[in-house]
CSV table of C-alpha atoms in Angstrom, one decimal:
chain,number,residue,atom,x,y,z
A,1,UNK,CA,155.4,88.4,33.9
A,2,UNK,CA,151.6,88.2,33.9
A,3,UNK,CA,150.4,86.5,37.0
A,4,UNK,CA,147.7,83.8,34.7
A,5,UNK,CA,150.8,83.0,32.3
A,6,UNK,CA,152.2,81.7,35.5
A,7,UNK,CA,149.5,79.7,36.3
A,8,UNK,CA,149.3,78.2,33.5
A,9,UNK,CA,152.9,77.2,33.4
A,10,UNK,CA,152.3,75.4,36.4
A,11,UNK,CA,149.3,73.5,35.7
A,12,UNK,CA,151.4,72.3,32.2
A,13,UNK,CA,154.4,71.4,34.8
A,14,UNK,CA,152.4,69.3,36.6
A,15,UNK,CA,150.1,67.7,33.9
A,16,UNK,CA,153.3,67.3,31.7
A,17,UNK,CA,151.2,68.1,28.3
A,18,UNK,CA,149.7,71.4,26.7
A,19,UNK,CA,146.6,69.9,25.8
A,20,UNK,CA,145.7,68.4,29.3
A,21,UNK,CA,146.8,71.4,31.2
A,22,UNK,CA,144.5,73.7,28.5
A,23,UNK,CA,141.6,71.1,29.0
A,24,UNK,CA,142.0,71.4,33.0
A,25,UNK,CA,141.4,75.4,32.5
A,26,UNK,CA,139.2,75.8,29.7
A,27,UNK,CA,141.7,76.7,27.4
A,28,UNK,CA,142.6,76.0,23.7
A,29,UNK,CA,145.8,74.6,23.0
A,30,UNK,CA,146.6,77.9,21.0
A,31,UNK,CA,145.9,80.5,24.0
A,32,UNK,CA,148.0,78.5,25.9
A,33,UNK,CA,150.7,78.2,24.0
A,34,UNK,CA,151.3,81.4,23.2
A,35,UNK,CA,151.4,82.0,27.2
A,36,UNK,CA,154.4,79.4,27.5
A,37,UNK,CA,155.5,81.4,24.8
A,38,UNK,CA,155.4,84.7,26.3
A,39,UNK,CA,157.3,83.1,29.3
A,40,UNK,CA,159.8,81.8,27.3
A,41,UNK,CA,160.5,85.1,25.6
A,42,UNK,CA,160.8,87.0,28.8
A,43,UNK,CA,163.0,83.6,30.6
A,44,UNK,CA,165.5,83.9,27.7
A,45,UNK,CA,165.6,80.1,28.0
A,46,UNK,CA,163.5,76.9,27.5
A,47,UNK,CA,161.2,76.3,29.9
A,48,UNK,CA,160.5,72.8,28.8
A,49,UNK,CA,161.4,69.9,26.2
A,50,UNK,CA,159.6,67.3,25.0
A,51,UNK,CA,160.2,63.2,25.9
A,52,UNK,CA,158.3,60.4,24.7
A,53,UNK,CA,155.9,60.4,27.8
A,54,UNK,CA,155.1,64.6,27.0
A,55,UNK,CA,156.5,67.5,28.2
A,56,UNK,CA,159.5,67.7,30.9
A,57,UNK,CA,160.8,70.4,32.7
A,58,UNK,CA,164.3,72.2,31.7
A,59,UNK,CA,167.0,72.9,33.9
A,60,UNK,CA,165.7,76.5,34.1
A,61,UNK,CA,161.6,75.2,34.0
A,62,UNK,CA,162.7,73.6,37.1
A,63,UNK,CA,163.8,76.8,38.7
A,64,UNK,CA,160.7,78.8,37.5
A,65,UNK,CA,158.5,75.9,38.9
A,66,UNK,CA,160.1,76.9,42.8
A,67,UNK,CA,159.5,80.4,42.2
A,68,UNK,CA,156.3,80.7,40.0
A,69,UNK,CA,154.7,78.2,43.1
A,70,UNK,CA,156.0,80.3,45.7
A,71,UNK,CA,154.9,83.7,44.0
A,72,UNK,CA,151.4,81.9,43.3
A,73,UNK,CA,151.1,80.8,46.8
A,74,UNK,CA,151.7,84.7,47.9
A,75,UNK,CA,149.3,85.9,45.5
A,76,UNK,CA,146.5,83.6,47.3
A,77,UNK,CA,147.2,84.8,50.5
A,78,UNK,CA,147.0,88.5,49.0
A,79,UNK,CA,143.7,88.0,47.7
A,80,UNK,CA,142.5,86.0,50.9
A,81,UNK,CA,143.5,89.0,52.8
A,82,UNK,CA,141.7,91.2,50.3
A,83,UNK,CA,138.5,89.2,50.6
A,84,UNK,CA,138.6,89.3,54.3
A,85,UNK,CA,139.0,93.0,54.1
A,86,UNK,CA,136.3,93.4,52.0
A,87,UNK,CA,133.7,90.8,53.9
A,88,UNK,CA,134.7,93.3,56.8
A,89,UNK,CA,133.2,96.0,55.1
A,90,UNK,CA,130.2,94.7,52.8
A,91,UNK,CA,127.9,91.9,54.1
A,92,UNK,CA,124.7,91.5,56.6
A,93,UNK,CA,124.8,91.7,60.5
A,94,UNK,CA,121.7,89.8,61.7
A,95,UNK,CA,121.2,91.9,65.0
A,96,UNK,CA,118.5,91.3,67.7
A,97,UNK,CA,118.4,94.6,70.3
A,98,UNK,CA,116.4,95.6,73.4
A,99,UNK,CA,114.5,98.6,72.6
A,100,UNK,CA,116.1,100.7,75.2
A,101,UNK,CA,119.4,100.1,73.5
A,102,UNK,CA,118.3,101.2,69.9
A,103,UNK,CA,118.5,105.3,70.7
A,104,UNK,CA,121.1,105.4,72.8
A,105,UNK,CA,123.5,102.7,72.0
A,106,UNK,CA,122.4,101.2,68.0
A,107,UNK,CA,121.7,104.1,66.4
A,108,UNK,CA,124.6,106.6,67.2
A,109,UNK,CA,126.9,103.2,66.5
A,110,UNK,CA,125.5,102.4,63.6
A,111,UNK,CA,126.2,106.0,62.3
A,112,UNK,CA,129.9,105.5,63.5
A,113,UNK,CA,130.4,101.9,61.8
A,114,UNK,CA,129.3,102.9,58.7
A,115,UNK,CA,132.1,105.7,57.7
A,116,UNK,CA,134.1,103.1,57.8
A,117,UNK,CA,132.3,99.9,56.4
A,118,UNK,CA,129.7,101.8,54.0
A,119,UNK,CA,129.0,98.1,52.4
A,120,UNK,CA,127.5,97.0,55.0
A,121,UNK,CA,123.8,96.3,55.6
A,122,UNK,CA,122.2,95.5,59.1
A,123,UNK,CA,118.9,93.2,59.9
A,124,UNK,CA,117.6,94.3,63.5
A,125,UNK,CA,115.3,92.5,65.6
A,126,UNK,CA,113.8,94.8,68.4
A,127,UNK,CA,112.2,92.6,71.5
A,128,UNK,CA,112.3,91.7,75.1
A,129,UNK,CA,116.1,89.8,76.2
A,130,UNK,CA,114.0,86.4,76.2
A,131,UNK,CA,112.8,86.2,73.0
A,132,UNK,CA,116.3,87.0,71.5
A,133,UNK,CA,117.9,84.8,73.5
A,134,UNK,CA,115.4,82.3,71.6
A,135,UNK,CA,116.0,84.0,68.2
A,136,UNK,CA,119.6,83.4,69.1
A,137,UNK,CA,119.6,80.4,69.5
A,138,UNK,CA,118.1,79.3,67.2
A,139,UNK,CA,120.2,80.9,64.5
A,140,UNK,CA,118.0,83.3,63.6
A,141,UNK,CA,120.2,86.2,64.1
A,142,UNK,CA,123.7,86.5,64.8
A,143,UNK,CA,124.2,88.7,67.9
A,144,UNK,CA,121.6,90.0,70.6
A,145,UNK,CA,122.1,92.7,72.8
A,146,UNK,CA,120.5,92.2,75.9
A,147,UNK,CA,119.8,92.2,79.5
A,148,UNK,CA,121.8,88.6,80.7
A,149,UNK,CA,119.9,86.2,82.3
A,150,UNK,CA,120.0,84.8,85.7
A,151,UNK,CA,121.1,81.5,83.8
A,152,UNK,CA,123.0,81.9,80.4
A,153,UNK,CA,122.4,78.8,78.1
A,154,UNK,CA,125.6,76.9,77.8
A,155,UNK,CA,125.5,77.2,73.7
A,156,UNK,CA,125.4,80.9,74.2
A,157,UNK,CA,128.8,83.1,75.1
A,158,UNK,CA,128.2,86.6,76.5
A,159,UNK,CA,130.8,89.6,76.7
A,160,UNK,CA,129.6,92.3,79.1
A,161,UNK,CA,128.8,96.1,78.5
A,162,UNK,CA,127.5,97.4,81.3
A,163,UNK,CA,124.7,98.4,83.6
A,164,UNK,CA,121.4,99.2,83.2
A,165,UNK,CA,119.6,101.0,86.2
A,166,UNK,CA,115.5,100.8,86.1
A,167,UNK,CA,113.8,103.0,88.9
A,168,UNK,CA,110.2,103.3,90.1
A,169,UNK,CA,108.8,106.6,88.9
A,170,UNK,CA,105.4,109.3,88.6
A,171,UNK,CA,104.8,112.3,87.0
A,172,UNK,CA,106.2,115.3,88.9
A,173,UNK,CA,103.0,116.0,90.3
A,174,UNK,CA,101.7,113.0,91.1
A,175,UNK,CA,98.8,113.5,93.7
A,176,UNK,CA,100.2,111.2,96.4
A,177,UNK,CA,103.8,111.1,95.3
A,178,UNK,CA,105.4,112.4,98.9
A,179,UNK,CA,103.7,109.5,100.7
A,180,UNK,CA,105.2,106.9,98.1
A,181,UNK,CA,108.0,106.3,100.0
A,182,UNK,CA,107.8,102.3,100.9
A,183,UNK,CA,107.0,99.3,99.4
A,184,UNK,CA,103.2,99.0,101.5
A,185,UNK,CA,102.4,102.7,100.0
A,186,UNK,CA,102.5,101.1,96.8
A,187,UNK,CA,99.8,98.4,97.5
A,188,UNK,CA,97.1,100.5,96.1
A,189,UNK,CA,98.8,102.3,93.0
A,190,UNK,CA,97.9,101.3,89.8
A,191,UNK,CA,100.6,100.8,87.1
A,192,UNK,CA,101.9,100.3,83.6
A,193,UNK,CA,104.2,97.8,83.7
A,194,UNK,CA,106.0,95.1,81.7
A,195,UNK,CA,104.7,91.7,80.5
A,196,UNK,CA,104.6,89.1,83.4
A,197,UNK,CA,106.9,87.0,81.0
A,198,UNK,CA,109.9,90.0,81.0
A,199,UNK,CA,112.8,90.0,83.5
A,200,UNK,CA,111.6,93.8,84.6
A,201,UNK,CA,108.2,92.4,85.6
A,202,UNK,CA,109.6,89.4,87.4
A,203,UNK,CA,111.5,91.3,89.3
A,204,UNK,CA,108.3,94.0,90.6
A,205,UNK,CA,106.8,91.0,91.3
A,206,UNK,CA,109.3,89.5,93.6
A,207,UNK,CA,109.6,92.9,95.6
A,208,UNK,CA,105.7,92.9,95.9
A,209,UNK,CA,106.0,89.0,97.2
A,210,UNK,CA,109.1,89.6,99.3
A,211,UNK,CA,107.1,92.3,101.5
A,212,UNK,CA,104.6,89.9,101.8
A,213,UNK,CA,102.2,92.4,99.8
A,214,UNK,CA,99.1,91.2,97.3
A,215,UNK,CA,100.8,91.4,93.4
A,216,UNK,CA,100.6,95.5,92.1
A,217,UNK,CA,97.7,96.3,90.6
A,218,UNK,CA,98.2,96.3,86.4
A,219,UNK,CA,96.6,98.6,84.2
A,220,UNK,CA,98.3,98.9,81.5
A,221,UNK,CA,100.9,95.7,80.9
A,222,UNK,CA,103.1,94.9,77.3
A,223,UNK,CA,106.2,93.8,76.0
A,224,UNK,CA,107.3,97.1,74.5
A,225,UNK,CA,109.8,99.3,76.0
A,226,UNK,CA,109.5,101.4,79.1
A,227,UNK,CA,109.9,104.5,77.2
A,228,UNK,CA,106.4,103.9,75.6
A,229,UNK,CA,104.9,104.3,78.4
A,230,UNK,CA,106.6,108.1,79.3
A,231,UNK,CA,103.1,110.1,77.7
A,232,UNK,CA,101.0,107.8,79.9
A,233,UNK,CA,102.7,108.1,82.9
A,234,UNK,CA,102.9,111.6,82.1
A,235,UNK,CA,99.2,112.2,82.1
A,236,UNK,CA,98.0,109.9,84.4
A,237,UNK,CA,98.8,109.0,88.1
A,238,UNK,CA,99.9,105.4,86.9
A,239,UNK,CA,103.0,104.2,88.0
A,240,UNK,CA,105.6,102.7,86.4
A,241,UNK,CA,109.4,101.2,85.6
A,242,UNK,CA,112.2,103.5,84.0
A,243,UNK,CA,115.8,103.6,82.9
A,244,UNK,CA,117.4,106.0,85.5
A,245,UNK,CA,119.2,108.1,82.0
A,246,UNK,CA,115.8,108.1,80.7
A,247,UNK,CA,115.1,110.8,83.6
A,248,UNK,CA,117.4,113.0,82.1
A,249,UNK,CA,115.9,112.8,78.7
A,250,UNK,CA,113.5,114.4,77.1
A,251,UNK,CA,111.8,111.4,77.3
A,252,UNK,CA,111.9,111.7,81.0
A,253,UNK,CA,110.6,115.0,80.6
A,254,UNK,CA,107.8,115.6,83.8
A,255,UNK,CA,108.7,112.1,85.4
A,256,UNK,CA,110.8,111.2,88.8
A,257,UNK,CA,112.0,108.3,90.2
A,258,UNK,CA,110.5,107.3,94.0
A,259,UNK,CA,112.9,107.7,96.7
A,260,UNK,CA,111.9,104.7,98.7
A,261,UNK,CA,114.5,101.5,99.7
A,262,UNK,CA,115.0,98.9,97.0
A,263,UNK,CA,112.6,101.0,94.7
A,264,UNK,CA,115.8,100.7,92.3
A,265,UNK,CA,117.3,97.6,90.1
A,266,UNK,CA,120.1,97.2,88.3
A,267,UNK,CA,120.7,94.5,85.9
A,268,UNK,CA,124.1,93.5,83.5
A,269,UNK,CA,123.6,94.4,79.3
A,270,UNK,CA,125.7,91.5,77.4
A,271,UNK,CA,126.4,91.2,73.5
A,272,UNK,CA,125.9,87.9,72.8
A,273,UNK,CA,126.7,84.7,70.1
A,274,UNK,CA,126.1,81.2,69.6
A,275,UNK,CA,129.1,79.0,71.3
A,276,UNK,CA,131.0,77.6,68.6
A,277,UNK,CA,129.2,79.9,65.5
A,278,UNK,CA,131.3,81.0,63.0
A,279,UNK,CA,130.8,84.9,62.7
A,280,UNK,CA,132.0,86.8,59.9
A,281,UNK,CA,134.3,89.2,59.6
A,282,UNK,CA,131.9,91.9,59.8
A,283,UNK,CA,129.9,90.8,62.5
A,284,UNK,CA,133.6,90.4,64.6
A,285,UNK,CA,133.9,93.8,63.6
A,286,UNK,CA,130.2,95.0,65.3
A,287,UNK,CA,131.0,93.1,68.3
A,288,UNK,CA,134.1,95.1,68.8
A,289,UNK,CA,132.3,97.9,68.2
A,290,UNK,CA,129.7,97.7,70.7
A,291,UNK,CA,132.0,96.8,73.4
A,292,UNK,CA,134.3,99.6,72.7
A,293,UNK,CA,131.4,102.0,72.3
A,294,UNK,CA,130.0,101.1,76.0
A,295,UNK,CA,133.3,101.3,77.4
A,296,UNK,CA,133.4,104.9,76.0
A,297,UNK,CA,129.9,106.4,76.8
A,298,UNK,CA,128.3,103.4,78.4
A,299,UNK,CA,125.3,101.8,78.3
């Protein structure tokens, strides 16, 4: 039995007339009588008779009602499955990132995720944990990876991934780098350093104000990651702010981290949503995979 012949048979059950049923599916009385036909043929039996007020069910019409419902019903939950299947794998994830996390965390994922959800297509908003907590927010994407805030919003959730350790460092060779080893030796460095709006800044700040020291001298300050400024730092006797893996990339080719107390900072790396948003399938999906990924090669 054809699965539209039994849809039809339904809506004529319950409309109790051909023509009303054919008119409710944008039918002609013909097509849809030579579906109630084929049924009837394969049935054996009459599925209906006529009465003065239209068409009534037989005896046996009755019974194919029960089943042709319940095989109906089974059907929509098949292709409901289907769909959320296939919005697993196709769609957009609207993704805000830190720009440390893109190398070493976004891009290998992303490679990962797609073997098995080729479908699906990724927006990605690189900035500083503030502004996507903003862009969060206010629905502008749909998950930010970033560094968590002292104070999480309360129409934000967070689930998190790790720890991110950042680290004073020079070149290698830095002129005066064996004398570097307090927080007063550092009073007349010059550095390149984070925004003063950014959580990394904030925090050099606070040190600087802690020891009751004047605020470090800034040469060089932006919003971009600390990896941008690995050539400066490189070739110049500036100081600076860097992810302790970093070091061991060739990105922290030439570089060290100072060995002085408290000259290191650790802060928590969170995937995060809007409370109460909806996210699809595919985004789920993401979020999963992040947190699995950080538990397996961390962050």
């Amino acid at each position: 039995m054809r699965i539209d012949d039994l849809e039809l048979f339904v809506a004529v059950a319950e409309h109790g007339s051909q023509q009303r049923a054919a008119e409710s599916r944008g039918l002609t009385q013909s097509a849809l009588s030579k579906a109630m036909a084929r049924l009837e043929d394969e049935a054996g039996l009459a599925l209906f008779e006529r009465a003065a007020k239209g068409l009534t069910l037989t005896r046996t019409g009755t019974g194919m009602l029960a089943h042709a419902r319940g095989v109906l019903q089974s059907m929509q939950a098949l292709r409901s499955a289907l769909d959320e299947q296939r919005a697993s794998h196709a769609g957009q994830v609207r993704l805000g990132s830190i720009p440390y996390l893109m190398p070493s965390l976004v891009s290998p994922l992303l490679a990962r995720f797609f073997v098995q959800r080729p479908l699906a297509t990724f927006s990605i908003e690189t900035h500083m944990s503030a502004h996507l907590m903003t862009l969060l927010r206010k629905g502008h994407i749909d998950l930010a990876l970033v560094a968590v805030p002292a104070q999480i919003p309360a129409d934000v959730e967070c689930m998190p991934l790790g720890t991110m350790r950042m680290q004073i460092v020079a070149r290698a060779d830095h002129p005066r780098l064996c004398r570097l080893r307090g927080w007063p030796d550092l009073v007349g460095e010059r550095w390149a350093m984070p925004a003063a709006s950014l959580y990394l800044r904030q925090w050099l700040d606070e040190k600087f104000a802690l020891a009751g020291l004047a605020p470090p001298r800034v040469a060089v300050e932006s919003t971009a990651s600390p990896v941008a400024f690995a050539q400066l730092l490189r070739q110049s006797d500036l100081l600076g702010l860097m992810l302790s893996r970093t070091l061991h990339q060739p990105e922290g080719q030439c570089l060290v981290a100072l060995r002085g107390e408290g000259m290191a900072w650790s802060h928590e790396l969170a995937v995060c949503w809007r409370a109460g948003a909806r996210l699809s399938p595919l985004c789920l999906d993401f979020r999963d995979a992040v947190t699995q990924w950080c538990a397996e090669h961390g962050v």
